[in-house]
């Protein structure tokens, strides 16, 4: 026994054994450290530590075998094995084949590449790139979607052939019960080496010219108990045949590729759904309202795959009253989307018949308290209602329910908070929601925002209201859309792009050349 | 920085001491700790004075716990301290409306 791998979980153990079958007794795969502790001197020991307590490994195992390499996870074990085999060979005592090293190092390289990305395109390109030219000359990845085969990736060692491969139909209908090789492998979930049928998968002379592949391996891409597609690897070398060892190695790659592909497909579906839902929760466009210029910015948390709770709206009632709303519902995901929808529609309805922002918010509070389930439906909102005056200015009445106070950027550059704190909505039957009034003159801008801004985690702590006010002061003289865009960019940059909460901003600026 | 929650059982009440960040990732740990405390005692003190981040996730958990206390007739006292949790409770005007007094 030359190398002993201990601590591999059962599932990985069988895969390790298959991958290492050719090494015979040179590599032993064991489940526990019992064998490892008893290992004879001279044995190289690799311990996959995941299953063990770190302390036990350090104390007992290192004492018994000081040369042991302790790794985490299957990929690291393969890397360590490759290194061990290489050093054996360099020591001149090695009988392990160069082929074995080629295979272990190939898998070691492939695994992190495939695990690296949740992005579907990047994952597919990785699958194709690690296969060519190491395993084959041509590579196709097909995904079966109902009665249709979608060709999602293609690669070839030769650039010219790769261009031709990419010219093959991107999708074609297939009889899932028929004898199409791709449909067959998806059905049986068994790998195959095909000869005569190669052109049915890769195309023949008409598509590829003189370089027609002779032999191909078809590997099912199986995840969560079902085949989602096929990895097809072909050689152009007439003398080359794929051996059982090649098939095993390709199968290992296909196994990893399938998991990565399945993850990426799931993630893509989820983030598309989240984006569509989130967009449906924001106004498609801001209304046109004479004398007031509107701007808004919204940036979902992280990469947008999860629906947050921020929303904004601008509601014109006739030609003289405009209600601006911004809010944040508790929760994330589908429940947040449902609550946001309820909140926005209730606000829109209440804005039509209630006389002022405090009354509008009390109406929303009643709807939320009445709709309470096992968990509460809570929501913070800032409302600003603008009423046109005779002198080109606007009266601004502001109410806040548990929400950061809006700021006003005066034409002169002064920044001041508007309103007074009120009770979060959905919690008590009788919230305290004060209403504060001010006047906006031409050139004044009011800014509503959510706590994703003031609670943004920057290098020097939370961004905070003061730094945000300073950012706003820097927007003097800018239009409403420009102010919203500049503030959003500044906040995102302060977090170096890593936004952990939604960021929403609404800006209304009384225009200078007010003519109605 | 993650969350660190400890439960101290004294005669007749359980004190839940929370330190660190309460957010979407760590919120469920606070929920678990509160439901354990609710199983053990009808008098719970929730100490949030060492909390360094407290957003709408934490607020939801706190308001739901307060609602359960009112509905179930047990007491939930909140120690807000003078940090992040206190700031959020002040902003949302929750402090004066909780079922039990807030010990500052």
mmCIF file of N, CA and C in Angstrom, chain A residues 25-105:
data_model
loop_
_atom_site.group_PDB
_atom_site.id
_atom_site.type_symbol
_atom_site.label_atom_id
_atom_site.label_comp_id
_atom_site.label_asym_id
_atom_site.label_seq_id
_atom_site.Cartn_x
_atom_site.Cartn_y
_atom_site.Cartn_z
ATOM 1 N N UNK A 25 -3.470 -2.115 -5.878
ATOM 2 C CA UNK A 25 -3.252 -1.992 -4.447
ATOM 3 C C UNK A 25 -2.437 -0.762 -4.064
ATOM 4 N N UNK A 26 -2.058 0.020 -5.067
ATOM 5 C CA UNK A 26 -1.219 1.169 -4.740
ATOM 6 C C UNK A 26 -1.978 2.263 -4.008
ATOM 7 N N UNK A 27 -3.283 2.370 -4.280
ATOM 8 C CA UNK A 27 -4.076 3.383 -3.609
ATOM 9 C C UNK A 27 -5.248 2.708 -2.919
ATOM 10 N N UNK A 28 -5.379 2.940 -1.639
ATOM 11 C CA UNK A 28 -6.475 2.354 -0.874
ATOM 12 C C UNK A 28 -7.391 3.469 -0.410
ATOM 13 N N UNK A 29 -8.677 3.261 -0.541
ATOM 14 C CA UNK A 29 -9.637 4.238 -0.079
ATOM 15 C C UNK A 29 -10.357 3.665 1.133
ATOM 16 N N UNK A 30 -10.277 4.348 2.245
ATOM 17 C CA UNK A 30 -10.900 3.840 3.470
ATOM 18 C C UNK A 30 -11.894 4.843 4.022
ATOM 19 N N UNK A 31 -12.829 4.352 4.799
ATOM 20 C CA UNK A 31 -13.875 5.235 5.300
ATOM 21 C C UNK A 31 -13.524 5.933 6.596
ATOM 22 N N UNK A 32 -12.730 5.316 7.415
ATOM 23 C CA UNK A 32 -12.465 5.896 8.738
ATOM 24 C C UNK A 32 -10.979 6.045 8.974
ATOM 25 N N UNK A 33 -10.660 6.655 10.082
ATOM 26 C CA UNK A 33 -9.238 6.803 10.402
ATOM 27 C C UNK A 33 -8.668 5.560 11.060
ATOM 28 N N UNK A 34 -9.534 4.582 11.353
ATOM 29 C CA UNK A 34 -9.016 3.387 12.020
ATOM 30 C C UNK A 34 -7.874 2.774 11.223
ATOM 31 N N UNK A 35 -8.140 2.570 9.930
ATOM 32 C CA UNK A 35 -7.110 2.018 9.050
ATOM 33 C C UNK A 35 -5.935 2.964 8.928
ATOM 34 N N UNK A 36 -6.254 4.247 8.917
ATOM 35 C CA UNK A 36 -5.202 5.238 8.759
ATOM 36 C C UNK A 36 -4.218 5.191 9.917
ATOM 37 N N UNK A 37 -4.780 5.029 11.121
ATOM 38 C CA UNK A 37 -3.923 4.982 12.299
ATOM 39 C C UNK A 37 -3.004 3.769 12.260
ATOM 40 N N UNK A 38 -3.532 2.677 11.679
ATOM 41 C CA UNK A 38 -2.768 1.437 11.656
ATOM 42 C C UNK A 38 -1.855 1.328 10.440
ATOM 43 N N UNK A 39 -1.891 2.376 9.594
ATOM 44 C CA UNK A 39 -1.137 2.285 8.349
ATOM 45 C C UNK A 39 0.341 2.033 8.602
ATOM 46 N N UNK A 40 0.885 1.165 7.773
ATOM 47 C CA UNK A 40 2.293 0.806 7.932
ATOM 48 C C UNK A 40 3.182 1.993 7.582
ATOM 49 N N UNK A 41 4.383 2.011 8.124
ATOM 50 C CA UNK A 41 5.329 3.065 7.806
ATOM 51 C C UNK A 41 5.580 3.113 6.309
ATOM 52 N N UNK A 42 5.836 4.303 5.788
ATOM 53 C CA UNK A 42 6.106 4.432 4.367
ATOM 54 C C UNK A 42 4.883 4.688 3.538
ATOM 55 N N UNK A 43 3.698 4.521 4.153
ATOM 56 C CA UNK A 43 2.473 4.785 3.407
ATOM 57 C C UNK A 43 2.180 6.273 3.416
ATOM 58 N N UNK A 44 1.816 6.780 2.270
ATOM 59 C CA UNK A 44 1.382 8.181 2.225
ATOM 60 C C UNK A 44 -0.093 8.219 2.577
ATOM 61 N N UNK A 45 -0.412 9.095 3.476
ATOM 62 C CA UNK A 45 -1.768 9.127 3.996
ATOM 63 C C UNK A 45 -2.440 10.455 3.654
ATOM 64 N N UNK A 46 -3.619 10.357 3.027
ATOM 65 C CA UNK A 46 -4.411 11.557 2.759
ATOM 66 C C UNK A 46 -5.713 11.423 3.549
ATOM 67 N N UNK A 47 -6.011 12.391 4.380
ATOM 68 C CA UNK A 47 -7.210 12.314 5.208
ATOM 69 C C UNK A 47 -8.203 13.388 4.775
ATOM 70 N N UNK A 48 -9.385 12.952 4.395
ATOM 71 C CA UNK A 48 -10.456 13.912 4.101
ATOM 72 C C UNK A 48 -11.135 14.224 5.432
ATOM 73 N N UNK A 49 -10.940 15.444 5.879
ATOM 74 C CA UNK A 49 -11.223 15.759 7.275
ATOM 75 C C UNK A 49 -12.690 16.022 7.571
ATOM 76 N N UNK A 50 -13.509 16.188 6.540
ATOM 77 C CA UNK A 50 -14.881 16.639 6.768
ATOM 78 C C UNK A 50 -15.632 15.804 7.797
ATOM 79 N N UNK A 51 -15.370 14.480 7.786
ATOM 80 C CA UNK A 51 -16.146 13.592 8.634
ATOM 81 C C UNK A 51 -15.627 13.557 10.076
ATOM 82 N N UNK A 52 -14.471 14.175 10.316
ATOM 83 C CA UNK A 52 -13.851 14.020 11.630
ATOM 84 C C UNK A 52 -13.782 15.316 12.393
ATOM 85 N N UNK A 53 -13.641 15.171 13.665
ATOM 86 C CA UNK A 53 -13.402 16.302 14.535
ATOM 87 C C UNK A 53 -11.949 16.742 14.354
ATOM 88 N N UNK A 54 -11.735 18.038 14.124
ATOM 89 C CA UNK A 54 -10.382 18.535 13.863
ATOM 90 C C UNK A 54 -9.406 18.145 14.958
ATOM 91 N N UNK A 55 -9.865 18.241 16.193
ATOM 92 C CA UNK A 55 -8.993 17.948 17.320
ATOM 93 C C UNK A 55 -8.459 16.524 17.272
ATOM 94 N N UNK A 56 -9.353 15.575 16.969
ATOM 95 C CA UNK A 56 -8.972 14.168 16.926
ATOM 96 C C UNK A 56 -7.912 13.936 15.858
ATOM 97 N N UNK A 57 -8.108 14.590 14.715
ATOM 98 C CA UNK A 57 -7.139 14.411 13.637
ATOM 99 C C UNK A 57 -5.776 14.940 14.068
ATOM 100 N N UNK A 58 -5.801 16.152 14.629
ATOM 101 C CA UNK A 58 -4.530 16.762 14.995
ATOM 102 C C UNK A 58 -3.794 15.937 16.043
ATOM 103 N N UNK A 59 -4.514 15.546 17.094
ATOM 104 C CA UNK A 59 -3.830 14.896 18.211
ATOM 105 C C UNK A 59 -3.378 13.478 17.868
ATOM 106 N N UNK A 60 -4.345 12.609 17.564
ATOM 107 C CA UNK A 60 -4.020 11.188 17.419
ATOM 108 C C UNK A 60 -3.377 10.864 16.081
ATOM 109 N N UNK A 61 -4.018 11.381 15.036
ATOM 110 C CA UNK A 61 -3.634 10.936 13.721
ATOM 111 C C UNK A 61 -2.266 11.461 13.315
ATOM 112 N N UNK A 62 -2.023 12.708 13.643
ATOM 113 C CA UNK A 62 -0.727 13.276 13.266
ATOM 114 C C UNK A 62 0.411 12.607 14.031
ATOM 115 N N UNK A 63 0.115 12.177 15.252
ATOM 116 C CA UNK A 63 1.137 11.496 16.030
ATOM 117 C C UNK A 63 1.471 10.153 15.373
ATOM 118 N N UNK A 64 0.418 9.448 14.933
ATOM 119 C CA UNK A 64 0.617 8.131 14.330
ATOM 120 C C UNK A 64 1.274 8.239 12.961
ATOM 121 N N UNK A 65 0.932 9.285 12.217
ATOM 122 C CA UNK A 65 1.470 9.407 10.870
ATOM 123 C C UNK A 65 1.757 10.873 10.576
ATOM 124 N N UNK A 66 2.930 11.342 11.005
ATOM 125 C CA UNK A 66 3.239 12.777 10.914
ATOM 126 C C UNK A 66 3.216 13.303 9.479
ATOM 127 N N UNK A 67 3.338 12.431 8.497
ATOM 128 C CA UNK A 67 3.381 12.893 7.107
ATOM 129 C C UNK A 67 2.009 13.024 6.471
ATOM 130 N N UNK A 68 0.955 12.754 7.244
ATOM 131 C CA UNK A 68 -0.389 12.745 6.659
ATOM 132 C C UNK A 68 -0.757 14.123 6.104
ATOM 133 N N UNK A 69 -1.438 14.090 4.975
ATOM 134 C CA UNK A 69 -1.945 15.328 4.393
ATOM 135 C C UNK A 69 -3.429 15.406 4.734
ATOM 136 N N UNK A 70 -3.830 16.458 5.429
ATOM 137 C CA UNK A 70 -5.233 16.599 5.794
ATOM 138 C C UNK A 70 -5.890 17.581 4.827
ATOM 139 N N UNK A 71 -6.968 17.136 4.182
ATOM 140 C CA UNK A 71 -7.627 17.983 3.184
ATOM 141 C C UNK A 71 -9.102 18.086 3.518
ATOM 142 N N UNK A 72 -9.787 18.997 2.823
ATOM 143 C CA UNK A 72 -11.242 19.117 2.966
ATOM 144 C C UNK A 72 -11.873 18.828 1.613
ATOM 145 N N UNK A 73 -12.788 17.891 1.586
ATOM 146 C CA UNK A 73 -13.577 17.672 0.382
ATOM 147 C C UNK A 73 -12.868 16.825 -0.662
ATOM 148 N N UNK A 74 -13.672 16.331 -1.581
ATOM 149 C CA UNK A 74 -13.235 15.415 -2.606
ATOM 150 C C UNK A 74 -12.200 16.052 -3.539
ATOM 151 N N UNK A 75 -12.488 17.288 -3.963
ATOM 152 C CA UNK A 75 -11.588 17.938 -4.930
ATOM 153 C C UNK A 75 -10.178 18.057 -4.372
ATOM 154 N N UNK A 76 -10.097 18.483 -3.108
ATOM 155 C CA UNK A 76 -8.773 18.644 -2.508
ATOM 156 C C UNK A 76 -8.063 17.304 -2.363
ATOM 157 N N UNK A 77 -8.843 16.251 -2.110
ATOM 158 C CA UNK A 77 -8.245 14.921 -1.976
ATOM 159 C C UNK A 77 -7.613 14.486 -3.293
ATOM 160 N N UNK A 78 -8.309 14.794 -4.380
ATOM 161 C CA UNK A 78 -7.786 14.413 -5.687
ATOM 162 C C UNK A 78 -6.503 15.173 -5.996
ATOM 163 N N UNK A 79 -6.512 16.463 -5.641
ATOM 164 C CA UNK A 79 -5.310 17.272 -5.857
ATOM 165 C C UNK A 79 -4.141 16.709 -5.043
ATOM 166 N N UNK A 80 -4.429 16.365 -3.792
ATOM 167 C CA UNK A 80 -3.376 15.839 -2.920
ATOM 168 C C UNK A 80 -2.861 14.490 -3.441
ATOM 169 N N UNK A 81 -3.790 13.701 -3.962
ATOM 170 C CA UNK A 81 -3.400 12.389 -4.501
ATOM 171 C C UNK A 81 -2.479 12.575 -5.704
ATOM 172 N N UNK A 82 -2.883 13.507 -6.579
ATOM 173 C CA UNK A 82 -2.057 13.753 -7.763
ATOM 174 C C UNK A 82 -0.648 14.165 -7.342
ATOM 175 N N UNK A 83 -0.581 15.031 -6.334
ATOM 176 C CA UNK A 83 0.722 15.495 -5.856
ATOM 177 C C UNK A 83 1.525 14.331 -5.274
ATOM 178 N N UNK A 84 0.826 13.459 -4.519
ATOM 179 C CA UNK A 84 1.509 12.314 -3.905
ATOM 180 C C UNK A 84 2.056 11.375 -4.975
ATOM 181 N N UNK A 85 1.234 11.109 -5.981
ATOM 182 C CA UNK A 85 1.665 10.202 -7.041
ATOM 183 C C UNK A 85 2.828 10.794 -7.811
ATOM 184 N N UNK A 86 2.749 12.098 -8.050
ATOM 185 C CA UNK A 86 3.806 12.765 -8.790
ATOM 186 C C UNK A 86 5.126 12.665 -8.023
ATOM 187 N N UNK A 87 5.078 12.885 -6.731
ATOM 188 C CA UNK A 87 6.319 12.871 -5.962
ATOM 189 C C UNK A 87 6.873 11.451 -5.875
ATOM 190 N N UNK A 88 5.981 10.456 -5.863
ATOM 191 C CA UNK A 88 6.437 9.057 -5.894
ATOM 192 C C UNK A 88 7.221 8.802 -7.179
ATOM 193 N N UNK A 89 6.625 9.282 -8.291
ATOM 194 C CA UNK A 89 7.262 9.021 -9.585
ATOM 195 C C UNK A 89 8.595 9.732 -9.676
ATOM 196 N N UNK A 90 8.610 10.980 -9.196
ATOM 197 C CA UNK A 90 9.850 11.735 -9.270
ATOM 198 C C UNK A 90 10.920 11.086 -8.401
ATOM 199 N N UNK A 91 10.476 10.382 -7.380
ATOM 200 C CA UNK A 91 11.413 9.674 -6.511
ATOM 201 C C UNK A 91 12.012 8.455 -7.207
ATOM 202 N N UNK A 92 11.558 8.133 -8.405
ATOM 203 C CA UNK A 92 12.135 7.044 -9.175
ATOM 204 C C UNK A 92 11.648 5.684 -8.738
ATOM 205 N N UNK A 93 10.722 5.665 -7.766
ATOM 206 C CA UNK A 93 10.265 4.367 -7.294
ATOM 207 C C UNK A 93 8.889 4.048 -7.838
ATOM 208 N N UNK A 94 8.359 4.989 -8.617
ATOM 209 C CA UNK A 94 6.947 4.897 -8.985
ATOM 210 C C UNK A 94 6.636 3.842 -10.020
ATOM 211 N N UNK A 95 5.549 3.129 -9.775
ATOM 212 C CA UNK A 95 5.026 2.248 -10.797
ATOM 213 C C UNK A 95 3.690 2.780 -11.301
ATOM 214 N N UNK A 96 3.227 3.851 -10.645
ATOM 215 C CA UNK A 96 1.930 4.398 -11.035
ATOM 216 C C UNK A 96 2.061 5.030 -12.414
ATOM 217 N N UNK A 97 1.075 4.799 -13.232
ATOM 218 C CA UNK A 97 1.171 5.208 -14.619
ATOM 219 C C UNK A 97 1.016 6.715 -14.770
ATOM 220 N N UNK A 98 1.616 7.235 -15.811
ATOM 221 C CA UNK A 98 1.444 8.640 -16.154
ATOM 222 C C UNK A 98 -0.028 8.912 -16.462
ATOM 223 N N UNK A 99 -0.666 7.881 -16.989
ATOM 224 C CA UNK A 99 -2.085 7.982 -17.323
ATOM 225 C C UNK A 99 -2.915 8.273 -16.060
ATOM 226 N N UNK A 100 -2.584 7.591 -14.969
ATOM 227 C CA UNK A 100 -3.332 7.796 -13.724
ATOM 228 C C UNK A 100 -3.161 9.228 -13.245
ATOM 229 N N UNK A 101 -1.933 9.719 -13.360
ATOM 230 C CA UNK A 101 -1.683 11.085 -12.919
ATOM 231 C C UNK A 101 -2.433 12.072 -13.800
ATOM 232 N N UNK A 102 -2.415 11.799 -15.113
ATOM 233 C CA UNK A 102 -3.116 12.665 -16.049
ATOM 234 C C UNK A 102 -4.584 12.780 -15.640
ATOM 235 N N UNK A 103 -5.162 11.630 -15.272
ATOM 236 C CA UNK A 103 -6.584 11.623 -14.960
ATOM 237 C C UNK A 103 -6.887 12.341 -13.642
ATOM 238 N N UNK A 104 -6.067 12.068 -12.634
ATOM 239 C CA UNK A 104 -6.359 12.713 -11.349
ATOM 240 C C UNK A 104 -6.155 14.215 -11.444
ATOM 241 N N UNK A 105 -5.111 14.624 -12.143
ATOM 242 C CA UNK A 105 -4.869 16.059 -12.203
ATOM 243 C C UNK A 105 -5.935 16.729 -13.075
#
